[in-house]
Coordinates of N, CA and C in Angstrom, one line a residue:
X1 N -58.7 22.9 29.3 CA -57.7 23.0 28.4 C -57.4 24.6 28.1
X2 N -56.2 25.0 28.0 CA -56.2 26.2 28.0 C -56.0 26.7 26.4
X3 N -55.7 28.0 25.8 CA -56.1 28.4 24.5 C -54.7 27.8 23.9
X4 N -53.5 27.8 24.3 CA -52.4 27.2 23.8 C -52.5 25.8 23.5
X5 N -53.1 24.9 24.4 CA -53.2 23.5 24.2 C -54.2 23.2 22.9
X6 N -55.3 24.0 22.9 CA -56.1 24.0 21.9 C -55.8 24.4 20.6
X7 N -54.9 25.4 20.7 CA -54.6 26.0 19.2 C -53.4 24.9 18.5
X8 N -52.6 24.3 19.9 CA -51.4 23.3 19.5 C -52.4 22.1 18.8
X9 N -53.3 21.7 19.3 CA -54.0 20.6 19.0 C -54.7 20.8 17.6
X10 N -55.1 21.9 17.5 CA -55.6 22.4 16.0 C -54.5 22.2 15.1
X11 N -53.5 22.8 15.4 CA -52.2 22.7 14.4 C -52.0 21.5 14.0
X12 N -51.9 20.5 15.0 CA -51.3 19.0 14.8 C -52.5 18.4 13.9
X13 N -53.9 18.6 14.1 CA -54.9 18.0 13.1 C -54.8 18.6 11.8
X14 N -54.6 19.9 11.9 CA -54.2 20.3 10.4 C -53.1 19.8 9.5
X15 N -51.9 19.7 10.4 CA -50.8 19.3 9.8 C -50.4 17.7 9.5
X16 N -51.6 16.8 10.3 CA -51.4 15.6 10.1 C -52.6 14.9 9.5
X17 N -53.7 15.6 9.5 CA -54.9 14.9 9.0 C -55.4 16.0 7.9
X18 N -56.0 17.1 8.4 CA -56.8 17.9 7.4 C -55.9 18.7 6.1
X19 N -54.7 18.8 6.4 CA -53.9 19.4 5.2 C -53.8 18.4 4.4
X20 N -53.1 17.2 4.5 CA -53.0 16.1 3.7 C -54.1 15.7 2.9
X21 N -55.4 15.5 3.8 CA -56.6 15.2 3.1 C -57.1 16.2 1.9
X22 N -56.7 17.3 2.3 CA -57.1 18.5 1.4 C -56.2 18.4 0.0
X23 N -55.0 18.3 0.4 CA -54.0 17.9 -0.7 C -54.4 16.9 -1.6
X24 N -54.5 16.0 -0.9 CA -54.9 14.5 -1.8 C -56.4 14.8 -2.5
X25 N -57.3 15.3 -2.0 CA -58.4 15.7 -2.6 C -58.3 16.6 -3.7
X26 N -57.4 17.7 -3.6 CA -57.0 18.6 -4.7 C -56.4 17.9 -5.9
X27 N -55.4 17.0 -5.5 CA -54.6 16.1 -6.4 C -55.5 15.0 -7.4
X28 N -56.8 14.8 -6.6 CA -57.6 13.9 -7.3 C -58.5 14.6 -8.2
X29 N -58.8 15.7 -7.9 CA -59.8 16.7 -8.5 C -59.2 17.1 -9.7
X30 N -57.6 17.7 -9.7 CA -57.0 17.9 -10.8 C -56.8 17.0 -11.7
X31 N -56.5 15.7 -11.1 CA -56.3 14.6 -12.0 C -57.4 14.3 -12.9
X32 N -58.7 14.2 -12.3 CA -59.9 14.0 -12.9 C -60.2 15.1 -14.1
X33 N -59.9 16.3 -13.6 CA -60.1 17.2 -14.6 C -59.2 17.1 -16.0
X34 N -57.9 16.8 -15.7 CA -57.1 16.7 -16.9 C -57.5 15.3 -17.5
X35 N -57.9 14.4 -16.9 CA -58.2 13.1 -17.4 C -59.5 13.2 -18.4
X36 N -60.5 14.1 -17.8 CA -61.8 14.5 -18.4 C -61.3 15.2 -19.9
X37 N -60.5 16.1 -19.6 CA -60.2 17.1 -20.8 C -59.5 16.3 -21.9
X38 N -58.6 15.4 -21.4 CA -57.9 14.4 -22.5 C -59.0 13.6 -23.0
X39 N -59.8 13.0 -22.4 CA -60.9 12.2 -22.8 C -61.7 12.9 -24.0
X40 N -62.2 14.1 -23.6 CA -62.9 14.9 -24.5 C -62.3 15.1 -25.9
X41 N -61.1 15.6 -25.5 CA -60.0 15.9 -26.8 C -60.0 14.8 -27.7
X42 N -59.9 13.7 -27.2 CA -59.6 12.3 -28.0 C -61.0 11.8 -28.7
X43 N -62.1 12.1 -27.8 CA -63.2 11.8 -28.6 C -63.5 12.7 -29.6
X44 N -63.5 14.0 -29.6 CA -63.4 15.0 -30.6 C -62.7 14.3 -31.8
X45 N -61.5 14.3 -31.7 CA -60.7 14.0 -32.4 C -61.0 12.6 -33.5
X46 N -61.5 11.6 -32.6 CA -62.0 10.4 -33.4 C -63.3 10.7 -34.0
X47 N -64.0 11.3 -33.4 CA -65.5 11.7 -34.2 C -65.1 12.4 -35.5
X48 N -64.1 13.7 -35.3 CA -64.0 14.2 -36.5 C -63.3 13.2 -37.7
X49 N -62.7 12.4 -37.4 CA -61.9 11.4 -38.3 C -63.2 10.7 -38.8
X50 N -63.9 10.2 -37.8 CA -65.0 9.2 -38.3 C -66.0 10.0 -39.5
X51 N -66.4 11.1 -38.9 CA -67.3 12.1 -40.0 C -66.5 12.5 -41.2
X52 N -65.2 12.5 -41.1 CA -64.5 12.8 -42.6 C -64.6 11.7 -43.5
X53 N -64.4 10.6 -42.8 CA -64.3 9.3 -43.5 C -65.6 8.9 -44.2
X54 N -66.7 9.2 -43.2 CA -68.2 8.8 -43.8 C -68.3 9.7 -44.8
X55 N -67.8 11.1 -44.8 CA -68.3 12.0 -45.7 C -67.4 11.3 -47.2
X56 N -66.2 11.2 -46.9 CA -65.3 10.8 -48.3 C -66.1 9.6 -48.9
X57 N -66.8 8.8 -47.9 CA -67.3 7.4 -48.5 C -68.8 7.8 -49.2
X58 N -69.3 8.7 -48.8 CA -70.5 9.2 -49.6 C -70.1 9.8 -50.9
X59 N -68.9 10.5 -51.0 CA -68.5 11.1 -52.2 C -68.0 10.1 -53.4
X60 N -67.9 8.6 -52.9 CA -67.6 7.5 -54.0 C -68.7 7.7 -54.6
X61 N -68.4 7.7 -56.2 CA -69.5 7.7 -57.4 C -69.0 6.7 -58.4
X62 N -67.7 6.3 -58.5 CA -67.2 5.6 -59.6 C -65.9 4.5 -59.0
X63 N -65.5 4.0 -60.0 CA -64.4 2.9 -59.6 C -63.2 3.7 -59.2
X64 N -62.9 4.9 -60.1 CA -61.6 5.4 -59.5 C -61.9 6.0 -58.2
X65 N -63.3 6.6 -57.8 CA -63.4 6.9 -56.4 C -63.1 6.1 -55.4
X66 N -63.5 4.7 -55.8 CA -63.5 3.5 -55.0 C -62.0 3.4 -54.6
X67 N -61.1 3.1 -55.7 CA -59.8 3.1 -55.6 C -59.1 4.1 -54.7
X68 N -59.3 5.4 -54.9 CA -58.7 6.6 -53.9 C -59.6 6.4 -52.6
X69 N -60.5 6.0 -52.4 CA -61.3 5.9 -51.0 C -60.1 5.0 -50.5
X70 N -60.2 3.8 -50.9 CA -59.6 2.8 -50.2 C -58.2 2.8 -50.1
X71 N -57.3 3.5 -51.1 CA -56.1 3.9 -50.6 C -56.0 4.9 -49.4
X72 N -56.9 5.8 -49.3 CA -56.9 6.8 -48.3 C -57.2 6.0 -46.9
X73 N -57.9 4.9 -47.1 CA -58.3 4.3 -45.9 C -57.0 3.8 -45.1
X74 N -56.2 3.1 -45.9 CA -54.8 3.1 -45.5 C -54.1 4.0 -44.7
X75 N -54.2 5.3 -45.3 CA -53.4 6.3 -44.6 C -54.1 6.7 -43.4
X76 N -55.5 6.8 -43.2 CA -56.3 6.9 -42.2 C -56.0 5.8 -41.1
X77 N -55.8 4.7 -41.6 CA -55.7 3.7 -40.3 C -54.4 4.0 -39.7
X78 N -53.3 4.1 -40.6 CA -51.8 4.4 -40.0 C -51.9 5.6 -39.0
X79 N -52.6 6.6 -39.3 CA -52.9 7.8 -38.6 C -53.5 7.7 -37.2
X80 N -54.7 6.8 -37.3 CA -55.4 6.4 -36.4 C -54.6 5.6 -35.2
X81 N -53.7 4.6 -35.8 CA -52.8 4.1 -35.0 C -51.9 4.7 -34.3
X82 N -51.4 5.7 -34.9 CA -50.5 6.6 -34.3 C -51.2 7.5 -33.2
X83 N -52.5 7.8 -33.5 CA -53.0 8.8 -32.7 C -53.6 7.7 -31.4
X84 N -53.8 6.7 -31.4 CA -54.2 5.6 -30.4 C -52.9 5.6 -29.6
X85 N -51.7 5.3 -30.1 CA -50.4 5.3 -29.3 C -50.1 6.5 -28.6
X86 N -50.4 7.8 -29.2 CA -50.1 9.0 -28.6 C -51.2 9.1 -27.5
X87 N -52.4 9.0 -27.4 CA -53.2 9.0 -26.5 C -53.0 8.1 -25.2
X88 N -52.7 6.8 -25.6 CA -52.2 6.0 -24.4 C -51.0 6.5 -23.9
X89 N -49.8 7.1 -24.3 CA -48.8 7.8 -23.9 C -49.2 8.7 -22.9
X90 N -50.2 9.7 -23.4 CA -50.7 10.9 -22.7 C -51.1 10.3 -21.5
X91 N -51.9 9.5 -21.5 CA -52.8 8.9 -20.4 C -51.7 8.2 -19.4
X92 N -50.9 7.6 -19.8 CA -49.8 7.0 -19.0 C -49.0 8.1 -18.3
X93 N -48.5 9.1 -18.9 CA -47.9 10.1 -18.4 C -48.6 10.9 -17.2
X94 N -50.1 11.1 -17.6 CA -50.8 11.7 -16.7 C -50.9 10.8 -15.4
X95 N -51.1 9.5 -15.3 CA -51.4 8.6 -14.3 C -50.0 8.5 -13.4
X96 N -48.9 8.6 -14.1 CA -47.6 8.6 -13.4 C -47.5 9.7 -12.7
X97 N -47.7 10.9 -13.3 CA -47.6 12.2 -12.6 C -48.5 12.3 -11.4
X98 N -49.9 11.8 -11.4 CA -50.8 11.6 -10.5 C -50.1 10.8 -9.3
X99 N -49.6 9.5 -9.8 CA -49.1 8.6 -8.6 C -47.9 9.4 -7.9
X100 N -46.8 10.1 -8.8 CA -45.9 10.7 -8.1 C -46.3 11.8 -7.1
X101 N -47.3 12.5 -7.3 CA -47.7 13.4 -6.5 C -48.4 12.8 -5.1
X102 N -49.1 11.9 -5.5 CA -49.8 11.1 -4.3 C -48.8 10.5 -3.5
X103 N -47.9 10.2 -4.2 CA -46.7 9.5 -3.3 C -45.9 10.7 -2.3
X104 N -45.6 11.8 -2.9 CA -45.0 12.8 -2.3 C -46.1 13.5 -1.1
X105 N -47.5 13.7 -1.0 CA -48.3 13.9 -0.1 C -48.4 12.9 0.7
X106 N -48.3 11.6 0.7 CA -48.2 10.5 1.6 C -46.9 10.6 2.1
X107 N -45.9 10.9 1.7 CA -44.3 11.1 2.5 C -44.4 12.3 3.3
X108 N -45.2 13.4 2.8 CA -45.1 14.5 3.5 C -45.8 14.3 4.7
X109 N -47.0 13.7 4.6 CA -48.0 13.4 5.7 C -47.4 12.6 6.5
X110 N -46.8 11.5 6.4 CA -46.0 10.6 7.2 C -45.2 11.4 8.1
X111 N -44.0 12.3 7.4 CA -43.2 13.0 8.2 C -44.0 14.0 9.0
X112 N -45.1 14.4 8.8 CA -45.9 15.5 9.8 C -46.2 14.5 10.9
X113 N -46.7 13.4 10.7 CA -47.4 12.6 11.8 C -46.1 12.4 12.8
X114 N -44.9 11.8 12.1 CA -43.8 11.4 12.8 C -43.2 12.6 13.7
X115 N -43.4 13.8 13.1 CA -43.0 14.9 14.2 C -43.9 15.4 15.0
X116 N -45.1 15.3 14.6 CA -46.2 15.5 15.8 C -46.1 14.3 17.0
X117 N -45.7 13.2 16.6 CA -45.6 12.2 17.7 C -44.6 12.2 18.4
X118 N -43.4 12.5 17.9 CA -42.1 13.0 18.6 C -42.4 14.2 19.6
X119 N -43.1 15.4 19.0 CA -43.2 16.5 19.8 C -44.1 16.2 21.1
X120 N -45.2 15.4 20.7 CA -45.9 14.8 21.7 C -45.4 14.0 22.8
X121 N -44.7 13.3 22.3 CA -43.7 12.2 23.3 C -42.6 13.3 24.1
X122 N -42.2 14.2 23.3 CA -41.4 15.1 24.5 C -42.0 15.8 25.3
X123 N -43.3 16.4 24.9 CA -44.1 17.3 25.9 C -44.7 16.4 26.9
X124 N -45.0 15.0 26.8 CA -45.4 14.2 27.7 C -44.5 13.7 28.8
X125 N -43.0 13.6 28.3 CA -42.0 13.4 29.0 C -41.6 14.5 29.9
X126 N -41.7 15.9 29.2 CA -41.6 17.0 30.1 C -42.5 17.3 31.2
X127 N -43.8 16.8 30.9 CA -45.0 17.2 31.7 C -44.7 16.0 33.0
X128 N -44.4 14.7 32.6 CA -44.0 13.8 33.7 C -42.9 14.3 34.5
X129 N -42.1 14.8 34.1 CA -40.8 15.1 34.8 C -41.0 16.2 35.8
X130 N -42.1 17.1 35.3 CA -42.7 18.4 36.2 C -43.4 17.8 37.4
X131 N -44.2 16.7 37.0 CA -45.1 16.5 38.2 C -44.4 15.4 39.2
X132 N -43.1 15.1 38.9 CA -42.5 14.4 39.6 C -41.8 15.2 40.9

């Protein structure tokens, strides 16, 4: 094998296998990082709310405090419902973006494989014609 053939082979491996594999691994890692950050942010928010509500419950000392606490719980429940909805929307958007990016990498990889296959077939045809 001459140097040109080896370089061409390495280039084809890079464009059809190694490059797309690295791109996919990078997408997975980025998605994992974003999802982890989102989960940490979510857990922090829910924990802060829980601690705040626990402190509020400890401050109940009389009947008027009980009434105020119960009324505040309705507001907290509504806020938590909205927070859960927003968190689900964020995860859904993150997953959709990831799926779109993976689809693009897959399409680009398929095009590279197709081009490499066509190039290989063309060179094989030329080589066969030269030997005849």
